[in-house]
Amino acid sequence: MYYSGLVRNFVLTLSKRHVSSSSGLGCGSTMLVTPLPSQFNQSMFNNVVASNKLIANYLRLGDMDSALQVFDKMTVKSTVTWNSILAGYAKNLGNFEVVRQVFDKIPEPNSVSYNIMLACYLNNFGIHRARAYFDVMPVKDTASWNTMISGYAQIGLMGEARMMFLAMPEKNTVS
């Protein structure tokens, strides 16, 4: 198969239903077959959507090095690309300073970028530093508010969680 006439084969994702019912494997897990970045020619990395999918697959497999290889070879990086790498560092590295450096390089951070950082503050420094970060966040969405409410609730500060809930401008089913 050719992708836009540039690259043969490769990203094969089978759904859980397909793997468990069609193949008889019975494992019920997602199967990813993703080549190494060195197996692609440079024109592959001109396609932001395809490159983002590769990065997501590598990160899902815990292969930060391959995700970074794709990231480094990309000619154009979207905010989605940057957010994937940011989340990958946050999950796989656990070094807040590196995560912060990546965040600072994002040309146009969005609510997802800020929410990744909020979760990092919560996980690394606790509720009070997370709240200080939340208070200065330029972009807050429902996920931001829910993260803070959950953070308060998880440590038993139900009064603060309730106050956040009541102050929340828009609520959704998660709230």
mmCIF file of C-alpha atoms in Angstrom, residues 25-175:
data_model
loop_
_atom_site.group_PDB
_atom_site.id
_atom_site.type_symbol
_atom_site.label_atom_id
_atom_site.label_comp_id
_atom_site.label_asym_id
_atom_site.label_seq_id
_atom_site.Cartn_x
_atom_site.Cartn_y
_atom_site.Cartn_z
ATOM 1 C CA LEU A 25 -5.794 -15.145 19.036
ATOM 2 C CA GLY A 26 -8.118 -14.380 21.895
ATOM 3 C CA CYS A 27 -5.679 -11.914 23.391
ATOM 4 C CA GLY A 28 -8.049 -8.952 23.133
ATOM 5 C CA SER A 29 -5.276 -6.391 22.951
ATOM 6 C CA THR A 30 -4.316 -3.876 20.312
ATOM 7 C CA MET A 31 -1.584 -4.986 17.967
ATOM 8 C CA LEU A 32 0.681 -2.336 16.501
ATOM 9 C CA VAL A 33 3.169 -2.952 13.739
ATOM 10 C CA THR A 34 5.257 0.159 13.298
ATOM 11 C CA PRO A 35 8.594 0.289 11.487
ATOM 12 C CA LEU A 36 11.655 2.102 12.727
ATOM 13 C CA PRO A 37 11.946 5.741 11.618
ATOM 14 C CA SER A 38 15.052 4.833 9.606
ATOM 15 C CA GLN A 39 12.863 2.706 7.309
ATOM 16 C CA PHE A 40 11.069 5.767 5.945
ATOM 17 C CA ASN A 41 12.332 8.199 3.377
ATOM 18 C CA GLN A 42 12.413 11.898 4.245
ATOM 19 C CA SER A 43 9.239 12.668 2.278
ATOM 20 C CA MET A 44 7.242 10.715 4.878
ATOM 21 C CA PHE A 45 8.071 13.338 7.481
ATOM 22 C CA ASN A 46 6.497 16.099 5.378
ATOM 23 C CA ASN A 47 3.072 14.660 6.238
ATOM 24 C CA VAL A 48 2.118 15.963 9.686
ATOM 25 C CA VAL A 49 -0.843 13.603 10.185
ATOM 26 C CA ALA A 50 1.116 10.456 9.307
ATOM 27 C CA SER A 51 4.085 11.551 11.411
ATOM 28 C CA ASN A 52 1.820 12.360 14.368
ATOM 29 C CA LYS A 53 0.310 8.876 14.112
ATOM 30 C CA LEU A 54 3.776 7.325 14.129
ATOM 31 C CA ILE A 55 4.749 9.358 17.187
ATOM 32 C CA ALA A 56 1.537 8.309 18.957
ATOM 33 C CA ASN A 57 2.195 4.637 18.152
ATOM 34 C CA TYR A 58 5.784 4.790 19.402
ATOM 35 C CA LEU A 59 4.697 6.503 22.610
ATOM 36 C CA ARG A 60 1.928 3.930 23.115
ATOM 37 C CA LEU A 61 4.653 1.280 22.927
ATOM 38 C CA GLY A 62 6.861 3.249 25.339
ATOM 39 C CA ASP A 63 9.479 3.872 22.635
ATOM 40 C CA MET A 64 10.367 7.504 23.319
ATOM 41 C CA ASP A 65 13.592 7.300 21.284
ATOM 42 C CA SER A 66 11.788 6.358 18.059
ATOM 43 C CA ALA A 67 9.113 8.996 18.715
ATOM 44 C CA LEU A 68 11.862 11.605 19.055
ATOM 45 C CA GLN A 69 13.522 10.409 15.850
ATOM 46 C CA VAL A 70 10.284 11.013 13.956
ATOM 47 C CA PHE A 71 9.808 14.366 15.714
ATOM 48 C CA ASP A 72 13.330 15.498 14.818
ATOM 49 C CA LYS A 73 12.903 14.539 11.154
ATOM 50 C CA MET A 74 9.557 16.312 10.728
ATOM 51 C CA THR A 75 9.689 19.403 8.544
ATOM 52 C CA VAL A 76 6.487 20.898 10.005
ATOM 53 C CA LYS A 77 5.327 20.327 13.571
ATOM 54 C CA SER A 78 1.792 21.113 14.726
ATOM 55 C CA THR A 79 0.661 21.796 18.280
ATOM 56 C CA VAL A 80 -0.634 18.201 18.298
ATOM 57 C CA THR A 81 2.909 17.031 17.524
ATOM 58 C CA TRP A 82 4.374 19.090 20.352
ATOM 59 C CA ASN A 83 1.665 17.929 22.781
ATOM 60 C CA SER A 84 2.378 14.281 21.963
ATOM 61 C CA ILE A 85 6.070 14.731 22.707
ATOM 62 C CA LEU A 86 5.274 16.733 25.850
ATOM 63 C CA ALA A 87 2.946 13.983 27.110
ATOM 64 C CA GLY A 88 5.531 11.347 26.186
ATOM 65 C CA TYR A 89 8.200 13.063 28.252
ATOM 66 C CA ALA A 90 5.773 13.551 31.139
ATOM 67 C CA LYS A 91 4.816 9.870 31.126
ATOM 68 C CA ASN A 92 8.083 8.159 30.204
ATOM 69 C CA LEU A 93 10.745 10.415 31.663
ATOM 70 C CA GLY A 94 9.264 11.805 34.829
ATOM 71 C CA ASN A 95 11.795 14.673 34.864
ATOM 72 C CA PHE A 96 9.765 17.829 35.384
ATOM 73 C CA GLU A 97 12.531 20.198 34.254
ATOM 74 C CA VAL A 98 12.804 18.474 30.868
ATOM 75 C CA VAL A 99 9.016 18.536 30.494
ATOM 76 C CA ARG A 100 9.046 22.257 31.315
ATOM 77 C CA GLN A 101 11.784 22.894 28.715
ATOM 78 C CA VAL A 102 9.750 21.118 26.037
ATOM 79 C CA PHE A 103 6.652 23.105 27.025
ATOM 80 C CA ASP A 104 8.606 26.363 26.737
ATOM 81 C CA LYS A 105 9.550 25.471 23.135
ATOM 82 C CA ILE A 106 5.948 24.971 21.963
ATOM 83 C CA PRO A 107 5.264 27.838 19.530
ATOM 84 C CA GLU A 108 1.518 28.004 20.237
ATOM 85 C CA PRO A 109 0.521 26.026 23.336
ATOM 86 C CA ASN A 110 -3.176 25.217 23.647
ATOM 87 C CA SER A 111 -5.414 23.960 26.440
ATOM 88 C CA VAL A 112 -4.045 20.427 26.027
ATOM 89 C CA SER A 113 -0.487 21.729 26.498
ATOM 90 C CA TYR A 114 -1.473 23.568 29.668
ATOM 91 C CA ASN A 115 -3.421 20.574 31.004
ATOM 92 C CA ILE A 116 -0.401 18.299 30.544
ATOM 93 C CA MET A 117 1.643 20.782 32.560
ATOM 94 C CA LEU A 118 -1.097 21.043 35.196
ATOM 95 C CA ALA A 119 -1.060 17.257 35.625
ATOM 96 C CA CYS A 120 2.748 17.380 35.912
ATOM 97 C CA TYR A 121 2.533 19.998 38.651
ATOM 98 C CA LEU A 122 -0.058 17.913 40.464
ATOM 99 C CA ASN A 123 1.967 14.690 40.200
ATOM 100 C CA ASN A 124 5.362 16.225 40.998
ATOM 101 C CA PHE A 125 4.696 19.021 43.454
ATOM 102 C CA GLY A 126 1.283 18.455 44.986
ATOM 103 C CA ILE A 127 -1.991 20.290 45.063
ATOM 104 C CA HIS A 128 -0.745 23.683 46.258
ATOM 105 C CA ARG A 129 1.790 24.172 43.436
ATOM 106 C CA ALA A 130 -0.751 22.776 40.967
ATOM 107 C CA ARG A 131 -3.306 25.319 42.187
ATOM 108 C CA ALA A 132 -0.786 28.155 41.844
ATOM 109 C CA TYR A 133 -0.135 27.036 38.255
ATOM 110 C CA PHE A 134 -3.866 26.665 37.579
ATOM 111 C CA ASP A 135 -4.488 30.212 38.807
ATOM 112 C CA VAL A 136 -2.053 31.693 36.250
ATOM 113 C CA MET A 137 -2.960 29.420 33.325
ATOM 114 C CA PRO A 138 -4.018 31.621 30.396
ATOM 115 C CA VAL A 139 -6.226 28.865 28.980
ATOM 116 C CA LYS A 140 -8.521 26.829 31.236
ATOM 117 C CA ASP A 141 -11.067 24.355 29.951
ATOM 118 C CA THR A 142 -13.332 21.789 31.562
ATOM 119 C CA ALA A 143 -10.450 19.305 31.744
ATOM 120 C CA SER A 144 -8.368 21.841 33.704
ATOM 121 C CA TRP A 145 -11.119 22.330 36.256
ATOM 122 C CA ASN A 146 -11.794 18.575 36.501
ATOM 123 C CA THR A 147 -8.078 17.907 37.066
ATOM 124 C CA MET A 148 -8.016 20.298 40.009
ATOM 125 C CA ILE A 149 -11.288 18.985 41.461
ATOM 126 C CA SER A 150 -9.987 15.431 41.214
ATOM 127 C CA GLY A 151 -6.666 16.448 42.769
ATOM 128 C CA TYR A 152 -8.407 17.956 45.778
ATOM 129 C CA ALA A 153 -10.779 14.989 46.134
ATOM 130 C CA GLN A 154 -7.974 12.417 45.946
ATOM 131 C CA ILE A 155 -6.239 13.909 48.968
ATOM 132 C CA GLY A 156 -9.468 14.302 50.923
ATOM 133 C CA LEU A 157 -9.899 18.075 50.589
ATOM 134 C CA MET A 158 -13.570 17.790 49.732
ATOM 135 C CA GLY A 159 -14.398 21.375 50.711
ATOM 136 C CA GLU A 160 -11.852 22.744 48.238
ATOM 137 C CA ALA A 161 -13.047 20.280 45.586
ATOM 138 C CA ARG A 162 -16.616 21.479 46.099
ATOM 139 C CA MET A 163 -15.586 25.148 45.902
ATOM 140 C CA MET A 164 -13.759 24.462 42.621
ATOM 141 C CA PHE A 165 -16.813 22.626 41.320
ATOM 142 C CA LEU A 166 -19.118 25.508 42.200
ATOM 143 C CA ALA A 167 -16.744 28.058 40.630
ATOM 144 C CA MET A 168 -16.399 26.001 37.448
ATOM 145 C CA PRO A 169 -17.852 28.012 34.530
ATOM 146 C CA GLU A 170 -18.941 24.981 32.459
ATOM 147 C CA LYS A 171 -19.565 21.478 33.699
ATOM 148 C CA ASN A 172 -19.698 18.245 31.743
ATOM 149 C CA THR A 173 -20.603 14.646 32.574
ATOM 150 C CA VAL A 174 -17.131 14.045 34.047
ATOM 151 C CA SER A 175 -17.579 16.987 36.424
#
